[in-house]
Coordinates of N, CA and C in Angstrom, one line a residue:
X1 N -85.1 -17.6 37.1 CA -86.3 -16.8 36.6 C -86.2 -16.7 34.8
X2 N -87.9 -16.9 34.5 CA -88.0 -16.7 33.1 C -87.8 -15.4 32.6
X3 N -87.5 -15.4 31.1 CA -87.5 -13.9 30.4 C -88.8 -14.0 29.9
X4 N -88.5 -11.8 30.7 CA -89.7 -11.1 29.8 C -89.3 -10.9 28.3
X5 N -90.7 -11.0 27.3 CA -90.8 -10.1 26.3 C -90.9 -8.9 26.4
X6 N -90.1 -8.8 26.0 CA -89.3 -7.1 25.2 C -90.3 -6.2 24.5
X7 N -90.5 -4.8 25.6 CA -91.1 -4.6 25.1 C -90.9 -2.9 24.3
X8 N -92.2 -2.2 24.3 CA -90.9 -0.5 23.3 C -91.1 -0.1 24.8
X9 N -89.9 1.2 23.9 CA -89.5 2.0 24.6 C -90.5 3.0 25.3
X10 N -90.5 2.7 27.0 CA -91.1 4.2 27.4 C -90.7 5.3 27.2
X11 N -91.5 6.3 27.0 CA -91.4 7.8 26.6 C -89.5 8.0 27.3
X12 N -89.7 8.2 28.5 CA -88.5 8.2 29.5 C -87.2 7.5 28.4
X13 N -87.1 6.6 28.8 CA -86.1 6.0 27.5 C -85.8 6.2 26.7
X14 N -87.0 7.3 25.9 CA -87.3 7.5 24.5 C -86.0 8.9 24.8
X15 N -87.1 9.8 26.0 CA -86.0 11.0 25.7 C -84.6 10.8 26.8
X16 N -84.2 9.9 27.9 CA -83.0 9.2 28.5 C -82.4 8.7 26.6
X17 N -82.6 8.8 25.6 CA -81.8 8.6 24.3 C -81.3 9.8 23.6
X18 N -82.6 10.6 23.5 CA -81.9 11.5 22.4 C -81.4 12.7 22.8
X19 N -81.5 12.4 24.7 CA -80.2 13.6 25.1 C -78.9 12.8 25.3
X20 N -79.0 11.5 25.5 CA -77.1 10.8 25.7 C -77.1 11.1 23.6
X21 N -77.8 10.7 23.0 CA -77.4 10.9 21.7 C -76.8 12.5 21.3
X22 N -77.0 13.2 21.4 CA -76.6 14.5 21.5 C -75.6 15.4 22.4
X23 N -75.5 14.1 23.3 CA -74.5 14.6 24.4 C -73.1 13.7 23.8
X24 N -73.2 12.5 23.6 CA -72.4 11.9 22.6 C -71.9 11.9 21.4
X25 N -72.6 12.6 20.6 CA -72.2 13.6 19.3 C -71.9 15.0 19.3
X26 N -71.5 15.2 20.2 CA -70.7 16.6 20.4 C -71.8 17.5 20.4
X27 N -73.0 17.2 20.0 CA -74.1 18.7 20.0 C -73.5 19.4 21.6
X28 N -74.4 18.4 22.5 CA -74.3 19.3 23.7 C -72.9 18.8 23.9
X29 N -71.8 19.4 24.3 CA -70.0 19.4 24.5 C -70.3 19.1 26.1
X30 N -69.4 18.7 27.1 CA -69.1 18.7 28.0 C -68.8 20.0 28.1
X31 N -69.8 21.0 29.9 CA -70.0 21.8 30.4 C -71.2 23.0 29.6
X32 N -71.6 22.6 28.4 CA -72.6 23.7 28.3 C -74.0 22.8 29.4
X33 N -74.9 24.2 29.5 CA -75.7 24.6 30.0 C -77.1 23.9 28.9
X34 N -78.1 22.7 29.6 CA -78.7 22.0 29.1 C -80.2 23.3 28.6
X35 N -81.1 23.4 27.6 CA -82.1 23.8 27.6 C -82.7 23.2 28.9
X36 N -83.4 24.2 30.0 CA -84.3 24.6 30.9 C -85.8 23.4 30.5
X37 N -86.3 23.7 31.9 CA -87.0 22.1 31.6 C -88.8 21.9 30.5
X38 N -89.4 24.0 30.9 CA -90.7 24.5 30.0 C -89.6 24.2 28.5
X39 N -88.3 24.4 28.1 CA -88.0 24.7 26.8 C -88.2 22.8 26.2
X40 N -87.2 22.2 27.2 CA -87.1 20.7 26.4 C -88.5 20.1 26.8
X41 N -89.8 20.6 27.7 CA -90.8 19.9 27.0 C -91.9 20.5 25.9
X42 N -91.3 21.4 25.7 CA -91.8 22.3 24.3 C -91.0 20.8 23.5
X43 N -90.0 21.4 23.5 CA -89.7 20.5 21.7 C -90.0 19.1 22.1
X44 N -90.0 18.3 23.3 CA -90.0 17.1 23.1 C -91.5 16.5 23.1
X45 N -92.6 17.1 23.2 CA -94.0 17.2 23.4 C -94.1 16.1 24.2
X46 N -93.9 16.0 25.0 CA -93.3 14.9 26.7 C -94.1 16.1 27.5
X47 N -94.3 15.1 28.8 CA -95.0 15.6 30.0 C -93.0 16.9 30.0
X48 N -93.9 17.2 31.6 CA -92.7 17.9 32.1 C -91.9 16.1 33.3
X49 N -93.0 16.2 34.0 CA -92.1 14.9 34.7 C -91.6 13.3 34.1
X50 N -92.2 13.5 32.7 CA -91.4 12.4 31.7 C -89.3 13.5 31.6
X51 N -89.4 14.5 31.4 CA -88.5 15.0 31.1 C -87.8 15.4 32.8
X52 N -88.5 15.0 33.8 CA -88.0 15.3 34.8 C -86.6 13.9 35.5
X53 N -87.7 12.7 34.5 CA -87.4 11.7 35.3 C -86.5 11.1 34.2
X54 N -85.9 11.7 32.8 CA -85.5 11.6 31.8 C -83.2 11.7 32.8
X55 N -83.8 13.5 32.9 CA -82.7 13.9 33.0 C -82.5 13.5 34.6
X56 N -82.7 13.0 35.3 CA -82.8 12.3 36.4 C -82.1 11.7 37.2
X57 N -81.8 10.5 35.5 CA -82.1 9.2 35.1 C -80.2 9.6 34.5
X58 N -80.1 10.0 33.8 CA -79.1 10.6 33.3 C -77.7 11.7 34.2
X59 N -78.1 12.5 35.7 CA -77.6 12.6 36.3 C -77.1 11.6 37.5
X60 N -77.5 10.5 37.4 CA -77.8 9.6 38.1 C -76.5 9.0 37.1
X61 N -76.4 9.0 36.3 CA -75.1 7.9 35.3 C -73.8 8.6 35.5
X62 N -74.2 10.2 35.9 CA -73.1 11.3 36.0 C -72.9 11.9 35.1
X63 N -73.5 11.6 33.8 CA -73.2 12.3 32.5 C -74.3 13.7 32.4
X64 N -74.6 13.9 33.6 CA -75.3 15.5 34.1 C -75.3 16.0 35.2
X65 N -75.3 17.1 35.3 CA -74.7 17.5 37.3 C -76.4 19.5 37.1
X66 N -76.8 18.5 38.3 CA -77.8 20.0 38.2 C -76.9 20.6 39.5
X67 N -76.9 22.6 39.3 CA -76.8 23.3 40.1 C -77.3 23.6 40.3
X68 N -77.7 23.8 41.7 CA -79.0 24.7 42.3 C -78.8 26.1 42.3
X69 N -80.2 26.8 41.6 CA -80.4 28.3 41.0 C -80.0 28.7 39.5
X70 N -79.1 27.4 39.1 CA -78.3 27.7 38.0 C -78.4 26.6 36.6
X71 N -79.1 25.6 36.3 CA -79.4 24.7 35.8 C -78.8 23.2 35.4
X72 N -78.4 23.0 35.1 CA -78.4 21.3 34.5 C -77.3 21.4 33.3
X73 N -76.2 21.0 33.9 CA -74.6 20.7 32.9 C -74.1 19.7 32.5
X74 N -73.5 19.4 30.6 CA -72.9 18.5 30.6 C -71.9 18.0 31.4
X75 N -71.6 16.6 31.6 CA -69.8 17.2 33.1 C -69.3 15.3 32.2
X76 N -70.2 14.7 31.8 CA -69.1 13.9 30.5 C -69.7 13.5 29.4
X77 N -68.9 12.9 28.4 CA -69.8 13.0 27.1 C -70.2 11.1 27.1
X78 N -70.3 10.5 28.2 CA -70.8 9.3 28.0 C -70.7 8.7 29.8
X79 N -71.4 7.8 29.6 CA -71.4 6.8 30.9 C -69.7 6.6 31.3
X80 N -69.2 5.7 30.2 CA -67.9 5.7 31.1 C -67.2 6.6 31.4
X81 N -66.9 7.4 30.5 CA -66.2 8.9 31.1 C -67.3 9.3 32.7
X82 N -68.4 9.4 33.0 CA -68.2 9.6 34.0 C -67.8 8.9 35.3
X83 N -68.1 7.2 35.1 CA -67.3 6.4 36.0 C -65.7 6.6 36.3
X84 N -65.1 6.9 35.2 CA -63.6 7.2 35.3 C -63.5 7.9 35.6
X85 N -63.7 9.7 35.5 CA -64.1 10.6 37.0 C -64.2 9.9 38.1
X86 N -65.0 9.1 38.6 CA -65.3 9.6 39.8 C -64.2 8.7 40.1
X87 N -63.8 7.8 39.2 CA -62.6 6.8 40.0 C -61.2 7.5 40.1
X88 N -61.2 8.6 38.9 CA -59.5 9.3 38.8 C -59.8 10.5 40.0
X89 N -61.7 11.0 40.6 CA -60.6 11.5 41.8 C -60.9 10.8 43.0
X90 N -61.6 9.8 43.3 CA -60.5 9.2 44.6 C -59.4 8.4 44.5
X91 N -58.5 8.6 43.4 CA -57.0 8.5 43.7 C -56.9 9.4 43.1
X92 N -55.0 9.4 43.7 CA -54.0 10.8 44.2 C -53.3 10.6 42.7
X93 N -53.5 12.0 42.3 CA -53.0 12.8 41.1 C -51.4 12.0 40.8
X94 N -51.0 11.8 41.6 CA -49.2 10.9 41.2 C -49.8 9.0 40.6
X95 N -50.9 8.7 40.8 CA -51.4 7.9 40.5 C -52.1 7.9 38.8
X96 N -52.4 9.3 39.1 CA -53.4 9.3 37.9 C -52.0 9.9 36.8
X97 N -51.4 10.6 37.0 CA -49.9 10.9 36.4 C -49.4 8.8 35.5
X98 N -49.2 8.7 36.6 CA -48.6 7.1 36.1 C -49.9 6.5 35.1
X99 N -50.9 6.6 34.9 CA -51.7 5.9 34.1 C -52.2 6.8 32.4
X100 N -51.3 7.9 32.9 CA -51.7 9.2 31.9 C -49.8 9.2 31.3
X101 N -48.8 8.1 32.0 CA -47.7 8.0 31.5 C -48.6 6.9 30.3
X102 N -48.5 5.6 31.0 CA -48.3 4.2 30.4 C -49.2 4.8 28.9
X103 N -50.7 5.1 28.5 CA -51.3 5.6 27.8 C -50.5 6.3 26.9
X104 N -50.3 7.6 27.2 CA -49.5 8.3 25.9 C -48.3 7.7 26.0
X105 N -47.3 6.8 26.3 CA -46.0 6.6 25.5 C -46.6 5.4 24.2
X106 N -47.9 4.9 24.9 CA -48.1 3.3 24.1 C -48.8 4.4 23.1
X107 N -49.7 5.6 22.9 CA -49.8 6.4 22.2 C -48.4 6.9 21.2
X108 N -48.1 7.5 21.9 CA -47.0 8.2 21.3 C -46.1 7.4 20.3
X109 N -46.2 5.8 20.3 CA -45.2 4.8 20.2 C -46.3 4.6 18.7
X110 N -47.4 4.6 19.1 CA -47.9 3.8 17.4 C -48.1 5.2 16.2
X111 N -48.2 6.5 17.3 CA -48.5 7.5 16.5 C -47.5 7.9 15.7
X112 N -45.8 7.8 15.9 CA -44.8 7.5 14.9 C -45.2 6.2 13.9
X113 N -45.9 5.1 14.1 CA -46.0 4.1 13.4 C -47.0 4.4 12.3
X114 N -47.8 5.6 12.2 CA -49.6 4.7 12.5 C -49.8 7.1 11.6
X115 N -49.0 7.7 11.8 CA -49.3 9.1 11.7 C -49.3 9.8 10.1
X116 N -50.5 10.0 9.3 CA -50.8 10.7 8.4 C -50.6 12.5 8.4
X117 N -50.3 12.6 6.8 CA -50.3 13.9 6.4 C -50.9 14.7 7.1
X118 N -52.3 14.5 7.7 CA -53.4 15.4 8.0 C -53.5 15.5 9.6
X119 N -53.0 14.5 10.2 CA -52.5 14.0 11.8 C -51.2 15.1 11.8
X120 N -49.5 14.8 10.8 CA -48.9 15.8 11.3 C -48.9 17.5 11.3
X121 N -50.3 17.2 10.0 CA -50.5 19.4 10.3 C -51.2 19.4 11.5
X122 N -52.0 19.0 12.0 CA -52.7 18.8 13.6 C -51.3 18.9 14.9
X123 N -51.3 18.1 15.0 CA -49.5 18.2 15.9 C -49.3 19.6 15.5
X124 N -48.9 19.6 14.3 CA -47.9 20.8 14.3 C -48.4 22.3 14.2
X125 N -49.6 22.0 14.8 CA -50.0 23.6 14.4 C -50.7 23.2 15.7
X126 N -51.3 22.4 17.5 CA -51.3 22.4 18.2 C -50.0 23.2 19.1
X127 N -48.8 22.5 19.0 CA -47.2 22.7 19.3 C -47.2 24.1 19.5
X128 N -47.6 24.9 17.7 CA -47.3 26.0 17.3 C -47.9 27.2 18.2
X129 N -49.7 26.7 18.4 CA -50.2 27.2 19.5 C -50.2 27.0 21.1
X130 N -48.8 25.5 21.6 CA -48.4 25.8 22.6 C -47.4 26.5 23.1
X131 N -46.4 27.0 22.0 CA -45.7 27.9 22.3 C -45.4 29.3 21.9
X132 N -46.7 29.5 21.2 CA -46.2 31.0 21.0 C -47.3 31.9 22.7
X133 N -47.8 30.4 23.2 CA -48.9 31.1 25.0 C -48.1 31.6 25.5
X134 N -48.6 32.9 25.6 CA -48.3 34.1 26.7 C -49.0 34.3 27.7
X135 N -50.2 32.8 28.6 CA -50.5 33.4 30.3 C -51.0 31.1 30.2
X136 N -50.9 31.1 31.2 CA -52.0 29.9 31.6 C -52.5 29.7 31.1
X137 N -53.4 29.7 30.8 CA -55.1 28.9 30.3 C -55.0 29.0 28.0
X138 N -54.4 29.9 27.7 CA -54.0 29.2 26.0 C -53.3 28.4 26.0
X139 N -52.3 28.0 27.0 CA -51.2 27.4 27.4 C -51.6 25.7 27.6
X140 N -52.7 25.5 28.8 CA -53.9 24.4 29.5 C -53.7 24.0 27.7
X141 N -55.3 25.0 27.1 CA -56.0 24.6 26.0 C -54.9 24.2 24.9
X142 N -53.8 24.1 24.4 CA -53.0 24.4 23.6 C -52.2 22.8 24.0
X143 N -51.8 22.8 25.0 CA -51.3 21.4 25.7 C -52.1 21.2 25.8
X144 N -53.8 20.5 26.2 CA -54.4 19.3 25.6 C -54.7 19.2 24.3
X145 N -55.2 20.0 23.8 CA -55.3 19.5 21.9 C -54.4 19.3 21.6
X146 N -53.1 19.3 22.0 CA -51.6 18.9 21.4 C -51.3 17.4 21.8
X147 N -51.7 16.9 23.0 CA -51.2 15.6 23.3 C -52.5 14.6 22.2
X148 N -53.9 15.8 23.3 CA -55.0 15.1 22.1 C -54.3 14.6 20.6
X149 N -53.9 15.3 19.8 CA -54.0 15.0 18.7 C -52.8 13.8 18.5
X150 N -51.5 13.9 19.7 CA -50.7 12.4 19.3 C -51.4 11.4 19.4
X151 N -52.8 11.6 20.3 CA -53.5 9.9 20.6 C -54.9 10.0 19.6
X152 N -54.7 10.1 18.8 CA -55.4 10.9 17.9 C -54.8 10.3 16.4
X153 N -53.6 10.3 16.4 CA -52.6 10.1 15.8 C -51.9 8.4 15.5
X154 N -52.4 8.1 16.9 CA -52.0 6.8 17.2 C -53.5 5.7 16.1
X155 N -54.3 6.0 16.4 CA -55.5 5.5 15.0 C -56.2 4.1 15.8
X156 N -56.6 4.6 17.5 CA -56.9 3.0 17.8 C -58.2 3.7 19.3
X157 N -59.6 3.2 18.8 CA -60.7 4.4 19.3 C -60.8 4.2 20.6
X158 N -60.6 3.1 21.3 CA -60.5 2.8 22.4 C -59.3 3.4 23.6
X159 N -58.5 3.8 23.1 CA -56.9 4.5 23.8 C -57.7 6.0 23.6
X160 N -58.0 6.6 22.4 CA -58.8 7.8 23.0 C -59.9 7.8 23.1
X161 N -60.4 7.0 23.5 CA -61.6 7.4 24.5 C -61.3 7.4 26.2
X162 N -60.9 6.6 26.4 CA -59.6 6.5 27.6 C -58.6 7.7 28.3
X163 N -58.7 8.3 26.8 CA -57.7 9.6 27.1 C -58.7 10.7 27.6
X164 N -59.6 11.2 26.4 CA -60.2 11.7 26.5 C -60.8 12.1 28.2
X165 N -61.9 11.2 28.4 CA -62.1 10.7 29.8 C -61.3 10.9 31.2
X166 N -60.1 10.6 31.0 CA -58.5 11.0 31.7 C -58.7 12.3 32.2
X167 N -58.1 12.8 30.6 CA -57.6 14.1 30.7 C -59.0 14.8 31.4
X168 N -60.2 14.6 31.2 CA -61.1 15.5 31.7 C -61.4 15.8 33.4
X169 N -61.1 14.6 33.5 CA -60.9 14.5 35.2 C -59.7 15.2 35.8
X170 N -59.3 15.6 35.1 CA -57.2 15.9 35.1 C -56.9 17.7 35.1
X171 N -57.7 17.7 34.0 CA -57.5 18.9 33.5 C -57.6 20.1 35.4
X172 N -58.4 20.5 36.0 CA -58.2 21.1 37.0 C -57.0 21.4 37.6
X173 N -56.9 20.1 37.9 CA -55.4 19.8 39.1 C -53.8 21.1 37.6
X174 N -54.6 20.0 36.6 CA -53.0 20.6 35.7 C -52.4 21.7 35.4
X175 N -54.0 22.8 35.2 CA -54.7 24.2 35.3 C -53.8 24.9 36.9
X176 N -54.4 24.5 37.7 CA -53.2 25.1 39.1 C -52.0 24.8 38.4
X177 N -51.9 24.4 38.5 CA -49.8 23.7 38.9 C -49.1 24.7 37.3
X178 N -50.1 24.9 36.1 CA -49.6 25.7 35.2 C -49.2 26.7 35.8
X179 N -50.8 27.9 36.5 CA -50.7 28.8 36.5 C -49.5 29.2 38.0
X180 N -50.0 28.3 38.7 CA -48.5 28.9 40.0 C -47.3 28.5 39.2
X181 N -46.8 26.9 38.6 CA -45.3 26.4 39.1 C -45.2 27.0 37.6
X182 N -45.6 26.4 36.7 CA -45.3 27.0 35.4 C -44.7 28.2 34.7
X183 N -45.9 28.4 34.8 CA -45.7 30.5 34.8 C -45.4 31.6 35.5
X184 N -44.9 30.7 36.5 CA -44.7 31.6 37.6 C -43.3 32.5 36.9
X185 N -43.2 33.6 37.8 CA -42.1 34.6 37.4 C -40.7 34.0 37.2
X186 N -40.6 33.3 38.6 CA -39.2 32.3 38.8 C -39.1 31.5 37.8
X187 N -39.7 30.8 37.3 CA -39.6 29.6 37.2 C -39.2 29.0 36.0
X188 N -38.5 28.1 35.7 CA -37.6 27.9 34.3 C -38.4 26.5 33.3
X189 N -39.5 26.8 34.6 CA -39.9 25.6 33.7 C -41.3 25.8 32.2
X190 N -41.6 26.5 31.4 CA -42.3 26.5 30.1 C -40.9 26.3 29.5
X191 N -39.7 27.2 29.5 CA -38.7 26.2 27.9 C -38.9 24.9 28.6
X192 N -38.7 24.5 29.5 CA -38.9 22.8 29.0 C -39.6 21.8 28.5
X193 N -40.8 22.3 29.2 CA -42.2 21.8 29.2 C -41.8 22.0 27.4
X194 N -41.7 23.3 26.4 CA -41.5 23.3 25.2 C -40.5 22.8 24.1
X195 N -39.3 22.3 25.1 CA -38.5 21.7 24.4 C -39.0 20.4 24.3
X196 N -39.2 19.9 25.1 CA -39.4 18.9 25.9 C -40.9 18.1 24.5
X197 N -41.8 18.6 24.3 CA -42.8 19.3 23.1 C -42.1 18.4 21.7
X198 N -41.7 19.5 21.5 CA -40.1 19.6 20.5 C -40.2 18.5 20.0
X199 N -39.4 17.7 21.5 CA -38.4 17.0 20.6 C -39.6 15.3 20.3
X200 N -41.0 15.5 20.9 CA -41.8 14.8 21.4 C -42.3 14.5 19.2
X201 N -42.6 16.0 19.2 CA -43.3 15.8 18.0 C -42.4 15.8 16.7
X202 N -41.6 15.9 17.3 CA -40.2 15.8 15.9 C -40.0 13.9 15.9
X203 N -40.0 13.2 17.1 CA -39.8 12.2 16.7 C -40.9 11.6 15.8
X204 N -41.8 11.7 16.8 CA -43.1 10.6 15.8 C -43.5 11.6 14.6
X205 N -42.6 12.6 14.2 CA -43.0 13.3 12.5 C -42.3 12.3 12.0
X206 N -40.2 12.1 12.4 CA -39.8 11.3 11.3 C -40.5 9.9 11.9
X207 N -40.5 9.7 12.5 CA -40.7 7.7 12.1 C -40.4 7.5 13.1
X208 N -40.0 7.8 14.6 CA -39.0 7.5 16.0 C -39.4 6.2 16.8
X209 N -40.6 5.6 17.3 CA -41.0 5.5 17.8 C -40.2 4.9 19.7
X210 N -39.3 4.9 19.8 CA -38.3 4.9 21.0 C -37.7 6.0 21.1
X211 N -37.6 6.9 20.3 CA -36.9 8.2 20.9 C -38.3 9.5 20.9
X212 N -40.1 8.9 20.4 CA -41.1 9.7 21.0 C -41.9 8.9 22.3
X213 N -41.0 7.9 22.8 CA -41.6 6.8 24.4 C -40.7 7.8 25.1
X214 N -39.6 7.9 24.8 CA -38.9 9.1 26.4 C -39.3 10.0 26.4
X215 N -39.3 11.1 25.2 CA -40.0 11.9 25.1 C -41.0 12.2 25.7
X216 N -41.8 11.4 25.9 CA -43.2 11.4 26.9 C -42.6 10.9 28.2
X217 N -42.3 10.0 28.1 CA -41.4 10.0 29.7 C -40.8 10.8 30.6
X218 N -40.2 12.0 29.2 CA -39.2 13.2 30.4 C -41.2 13.9 31.0
X219 N -41.6 14.2 29.8 CA -42.8 15.4 29.7 C -43.2 14.9 31.0
X220 N -43.4 14.0 31.4 CA -44.3 13.0 32.7 C -43.1 13.4 33.9
X221 N -42.4 13.3 33.8 CA -41.7 13.3 35.0 C -41.5 14.4 35.3
X222 N -41.0 15.4 34.4 CA -41.4 17.2 34.5 C -42.5 17.2 35.1
X223 N -43.8 17.0 34.7 CA -45.1 17.0 34.7 C -45.0 16.7 36.6
X224 N -44.6 15.9 36.8 CA -45.3 15.5 38.7 C -44.1 15.8 39.3
X225 N -42.6 16.6 38.3 CA -42.1 17.3 39.4 C -42.6 18.2 40.0
X226 N -43.2 18.7 38.9 CA -43.9 20.3 39.6 C -45.1 20.7 40.4
X227 N -46.1 19.3 40.0 CA -46.6 18.9 40.9 C -46.0 18.9 42.4
X228 N -45.3 18.1 42.8 CA -45.1 17.9 43.6 C -43.9 19.5 43.8
X229 N -43.3 20.1 43.2 CA -43.0 22.0 43.7 C -44.0 22.4 43.8
X230 N -45.6 22.6 43.5 CA -46.6 22.4 43.9 C -47.2 22.7 45.1
X231 N -47.0 21.4 46.1 CA -47.1 21.3 46.9 C -46.2 21.7 48.5
X232 N -44.5 21.7 47.5 CA -44.3 22.9 48.3 C -44.1 23.7 48.5
X233 N -44.5 25.2 46.9 CA -44.6 25.9 47.4 C -43.6 26.5 46.7
X234 N -42.6 25.6 46.2 CA -42.1 25.7 44.9 C -41.1 26.5 44.0
X235 N -41.0 27.4 43.7 CA -41.8 27.5 41.7 C -40.3 27.7 41.3
X236 N -39.3 26.9 41.5 CA -38.2 27.4 40.9 C -38.1 26.8 39.4

């Protein structure tokens, strides 16, 4: 088959590119409801059909999700993220935790070698936020940001992107476990999680990669045990 001369981008492709850019830049973060169709038509200066085709194309990639009677929402910040989320959703949570363990161990090792003063400040800020959290929602937010700050301190853009998309896919399950197991009145797990977090950050700040790796391993083991306890209905 012969190659054809490249043509100009169609209107649909231009609209897709603009929306994609807004999502990827963070102007429309995950969870955002995008403007309704009439508003997009007005802002973009294109027809309703063009907007519909562009939105449909991004829904197909998994970056947008149309909710009947509610609107269209951003559900992933990239096509890679959407693909990874679909893959993680088909996997057992234990498998996802194993992948998370591998990524976080290497991130902690690299962070202990590469962290900057700014990285250290960010990690300590989120560590404090997780330690003072008094409910599951605020703890989860601080916990996610704490681990994200560690991955950022590794200064590897590919590792960061993979971790960000994996975190999106398992955050709901983490939330259910934290609420039912970690924050259960009968549970002693919260103190353990905080202790491990403190050891992890101390190791990274001190530049001790092997200790950081061990702390990540302990954290994932504790998380795995919490999930197993949740399945058994045991909050000990």
